[in-house]
CSV table of C-alpha atoms in Angstrom, one decimal:
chain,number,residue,atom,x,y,z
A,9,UNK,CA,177.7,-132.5,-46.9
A,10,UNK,CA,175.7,-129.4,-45.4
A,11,UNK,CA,176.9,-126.2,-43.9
A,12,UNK,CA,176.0,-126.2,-40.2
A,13,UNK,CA,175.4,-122.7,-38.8
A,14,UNK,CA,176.8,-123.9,-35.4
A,15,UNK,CA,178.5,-127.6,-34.3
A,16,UNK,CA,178.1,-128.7,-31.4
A,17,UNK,CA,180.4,-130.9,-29.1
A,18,UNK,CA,180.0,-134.7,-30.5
A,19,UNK,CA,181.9,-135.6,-27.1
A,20,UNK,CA,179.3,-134.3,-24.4
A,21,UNK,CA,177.9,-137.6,-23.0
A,22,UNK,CA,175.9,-136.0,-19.8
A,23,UNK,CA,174.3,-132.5,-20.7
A,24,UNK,CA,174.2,-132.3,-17.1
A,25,UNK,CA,177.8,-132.3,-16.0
A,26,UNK,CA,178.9,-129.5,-18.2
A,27,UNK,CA,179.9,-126.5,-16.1
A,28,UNK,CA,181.3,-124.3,-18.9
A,29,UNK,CA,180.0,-123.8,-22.7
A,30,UNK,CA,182.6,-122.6,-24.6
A,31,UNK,CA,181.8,-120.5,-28.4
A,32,UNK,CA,184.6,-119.7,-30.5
A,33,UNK,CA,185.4,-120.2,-34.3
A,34,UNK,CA,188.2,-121.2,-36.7
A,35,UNK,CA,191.1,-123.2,-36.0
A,36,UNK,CA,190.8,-121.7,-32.1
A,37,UNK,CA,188.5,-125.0,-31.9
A,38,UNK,CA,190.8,-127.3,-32.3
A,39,UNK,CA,193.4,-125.6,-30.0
A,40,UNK,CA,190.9,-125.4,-27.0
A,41,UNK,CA,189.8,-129.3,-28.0
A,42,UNK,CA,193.7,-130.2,-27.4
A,43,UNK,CA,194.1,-128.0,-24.3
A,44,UNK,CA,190.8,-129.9,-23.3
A,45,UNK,CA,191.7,-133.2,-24.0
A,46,UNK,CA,194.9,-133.1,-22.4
A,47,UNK,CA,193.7,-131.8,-19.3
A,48,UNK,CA,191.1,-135.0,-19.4
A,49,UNK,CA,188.4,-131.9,-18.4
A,50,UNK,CA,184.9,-133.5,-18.8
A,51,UNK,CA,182.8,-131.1,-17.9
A,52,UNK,CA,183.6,-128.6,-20.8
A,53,UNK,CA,181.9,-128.6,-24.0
A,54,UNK,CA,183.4,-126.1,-27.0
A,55,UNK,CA,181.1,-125.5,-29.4
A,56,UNK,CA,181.7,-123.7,-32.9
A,57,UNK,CA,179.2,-121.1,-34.1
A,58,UNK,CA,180.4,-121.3,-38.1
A,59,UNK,CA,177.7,-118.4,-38.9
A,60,UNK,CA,177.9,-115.0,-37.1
A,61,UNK,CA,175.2,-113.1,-39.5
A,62,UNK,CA,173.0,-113.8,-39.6
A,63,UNK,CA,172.8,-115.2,-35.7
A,64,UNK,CA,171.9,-118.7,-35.5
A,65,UNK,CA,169.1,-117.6,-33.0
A,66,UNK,CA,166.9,-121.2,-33.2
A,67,UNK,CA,170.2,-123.5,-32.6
A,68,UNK,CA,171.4,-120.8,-29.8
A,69,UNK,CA,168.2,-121.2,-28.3
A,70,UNK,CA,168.5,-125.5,-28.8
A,71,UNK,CA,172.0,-125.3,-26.9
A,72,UNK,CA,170.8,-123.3,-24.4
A,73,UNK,CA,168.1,-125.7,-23.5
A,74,UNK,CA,170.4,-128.4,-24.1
A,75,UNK,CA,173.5,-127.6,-21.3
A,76,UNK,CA,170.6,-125.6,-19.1
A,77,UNK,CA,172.5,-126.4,-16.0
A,78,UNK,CA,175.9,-124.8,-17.5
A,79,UNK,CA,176.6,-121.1,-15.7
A,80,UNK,CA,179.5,-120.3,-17.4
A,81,UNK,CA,179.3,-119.3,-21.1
A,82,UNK,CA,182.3,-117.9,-22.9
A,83,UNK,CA,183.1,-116.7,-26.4
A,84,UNK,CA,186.7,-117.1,-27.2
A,85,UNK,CA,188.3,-114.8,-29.8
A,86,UNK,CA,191.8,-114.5,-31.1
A,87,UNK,CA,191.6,-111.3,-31.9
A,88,UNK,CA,192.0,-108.5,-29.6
A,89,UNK,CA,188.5,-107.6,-27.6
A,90,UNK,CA,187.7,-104.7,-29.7
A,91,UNK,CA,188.2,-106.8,-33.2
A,92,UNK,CA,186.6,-109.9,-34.2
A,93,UNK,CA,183.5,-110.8,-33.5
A,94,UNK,CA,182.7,-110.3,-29.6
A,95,UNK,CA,181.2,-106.4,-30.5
A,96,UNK,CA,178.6,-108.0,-32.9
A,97,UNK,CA,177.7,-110.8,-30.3
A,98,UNK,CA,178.1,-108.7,-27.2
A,99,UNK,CA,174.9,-106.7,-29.0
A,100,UNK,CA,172.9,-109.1,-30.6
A,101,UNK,CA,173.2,-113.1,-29.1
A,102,UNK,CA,170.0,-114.3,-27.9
A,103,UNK,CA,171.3,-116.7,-25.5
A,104,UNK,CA,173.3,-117.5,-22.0
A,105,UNK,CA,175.2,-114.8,-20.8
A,106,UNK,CA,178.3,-114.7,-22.4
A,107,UNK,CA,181.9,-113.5,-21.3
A,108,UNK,CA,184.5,-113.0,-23.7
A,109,UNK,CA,187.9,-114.5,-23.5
A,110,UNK,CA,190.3,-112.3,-25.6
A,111,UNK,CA,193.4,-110.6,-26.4
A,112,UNK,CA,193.2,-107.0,-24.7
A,113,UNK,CA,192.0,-104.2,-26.9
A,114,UNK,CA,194.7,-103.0,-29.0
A,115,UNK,CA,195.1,-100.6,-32.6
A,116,UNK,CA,196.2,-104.1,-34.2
A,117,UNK,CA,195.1,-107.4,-34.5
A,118,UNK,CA,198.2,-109.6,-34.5
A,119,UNK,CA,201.6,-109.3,-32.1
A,120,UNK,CA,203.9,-108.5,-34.9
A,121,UNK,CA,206.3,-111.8,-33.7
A,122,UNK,CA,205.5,-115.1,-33.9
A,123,UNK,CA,206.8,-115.6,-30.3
A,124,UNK,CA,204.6,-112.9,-29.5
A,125,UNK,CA,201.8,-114.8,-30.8
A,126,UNK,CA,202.4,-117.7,-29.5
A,127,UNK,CA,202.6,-116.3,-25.7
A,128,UNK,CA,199.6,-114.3,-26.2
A,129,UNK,CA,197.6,-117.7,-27.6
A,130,UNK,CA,198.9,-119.6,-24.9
A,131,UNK,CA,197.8,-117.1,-22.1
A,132,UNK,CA,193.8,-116.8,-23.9
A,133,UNK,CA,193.9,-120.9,-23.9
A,134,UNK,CA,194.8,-121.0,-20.4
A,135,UNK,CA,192.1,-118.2,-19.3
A,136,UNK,CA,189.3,-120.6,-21.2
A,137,UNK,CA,190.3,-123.1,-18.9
A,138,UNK,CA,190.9,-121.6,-15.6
């Protein structure tokens, strides 16, 4: 096996009828592809960028061409919108405007309950979608 800088969507079928790219990393992925899946969405790829530094710039560049039709780019973070990674890409991505789907800003990067978490989670899933 090989480390892939970024993976994209193995279920895209028609480049052209994607209408929203989404970037995240982690096990957010796989929470976004269930969400996805069970709202039967088509037109939605998610895409995980495994390397954040440095910047994939060449594949960035190769989805970019790829879902040129696609308006609607977001990164998705769990963390709050002044942690993780959105401050790095918000400076230094080289692609498609990108709009960040987050927690709000906030002095700590978890809820503190579990509950917490979970309604937090579900809200940032939802806002990837709608």
């Amino acid at each position: 096996t090989t480390f892939l800088e970024v993976i994209d969507d193995p279920t895209v079928t028609n480049n052209a009828a994607i209408k929203k790219v989404i970037l995240c990393t982690g096990k957010l992925y796989y929470e976004l592809k269930k969400e996805r899946d069970e709202r039967k969405e088509k037109d939605v790829a998610i895409v995980r960028l495994e390397q954040l530094h440095p910047l994939p710039n060449k594949q960035i560049k190769e989805l970019a061409e790829k879902y040129s039709e696609c308006k609607t780019w977001i990164w998705a973070q769990e963390e709050p919108q002044n942690m993780g990674a959105w401050d790095f890409l918000s400076r230094n991505f080289k692609g498609p405007r990108l709009k960040c789907v987050s927690r709000k800003a906030s002095a700590s990067p978890a809820e503190g309950s579990a509950k917490g978490h979970r309604t937090y989670q579900r809200e940032l899933i939802e806002k990837c979608f709608n």
